[in-house]
Amino acid sequence: QVHLVESGGGLVQPGGSLRLSCVASGHAFSINDMGWYRQAPGKQRELVATISSGGDYRHTDALKGRIAISRDSTKDTVTLQMNSLKSEDTGVYYCFAGVTLLGGKTYTSWGQGTQVTVSS
């Protein structure tokens, strides 16, 4: 099993920046896509950004120009840099990883979530 641990959330003023990190540990044949979802109060979880093992990435249009996702595959770490944060970016941010086990079984591992609050 692969375990994900997130860090970097917190309280930030509008216009500020935050950097979220997620580290994967455990046993897997490979870790494929990694990325972040978020869930605002009273809303469904939505994709923020995802990055493949080869570095190809995509992100939601709502955050276009304000975020950057990066990955260190040697350390199984994914980082999300968020700038010019707005109150509507408030929510719980969840790291995920697509995992392939020896034998070929695949599943998605999720972190416990980290709270991001944008408020003055």
Coordinates of C-alpha atoms in Angstrom, one line a residue, residues 72-117:
D72 CA 10.1 14.8 -8.0
S73 CA 9.6 11.2 -9.1
T74 CA 12.8 10.1 -7.4
K75 CA 11.3 11.0 -4.1
D76 CA 7.6 10.4 -5.0
T77 CA 6.8 14.0 -4.1
V78 CA 4.3 16.3 -5.7
T79 CA 4.2 20.0 -4.9
L80 CA 1.5 22.6 -5.6
Q81 CA 2.5 26.3 -5.7
M82 CA -0.6 28.6 -5.4
N83 CA -0.3 32.3 -5.9
S84 CA -2.8 35.2 -5.9
L85 CA -5.1 33.2 -3.7
K86 CA -8.7 34.2 -3.5
S87 CA -11.4 33.5 -0.8
E88 CA -13.0 31.0 -3.2
D89 CA -9.8 28.9 -3.1
T90 CA -10.7 28.0 0.5
G91 CA -11.2 24.4 1.1
V92 CA -9.6 21.1 2.0
Y93 CA -6.9 20.1 -0.5
Y94 CA -6.4 16.4 -1.1
C95 CA -3.3 14.8 -2.6
F96 CA -3.8 11.7 -4.7
A97 CA -1.7 9.1 -6.5
G98 CA -2.4 6.5 -9.1
V99 CA -0.7 3.3 -7.9
T100 CA 0.1 0.1 -9.8
L101 CA 1.1 -2.8 -7.5
L102 CA 3.2 -5.8 -8.4
G103 CA 0.8 -8.1 -10.2
G104 CA -0.9 -5.2 -12.0
K105 CA -3.6 -4.1 -9.6
T106 CA -4.2 -0.4 -9.8
Y107 CA -5.9 1.9 -7.3
T108 CA -6.0 5.5 -6.2
S109 CA -4.4 6.5 -2.9
W110 CA -5.6 9.6 -1.1
G111 CA -4.0 11.8 1.5
Q112 CA -5.9 12.9 4.6
G113 CA -6.3 16.5 3.3
T114 CA -4.9 19.8 4.3
Q115 CA -7.0 22.9 5.1
V116 CA -6.4 26.0 3.0
T117 CA -8.2 29.1 4.3

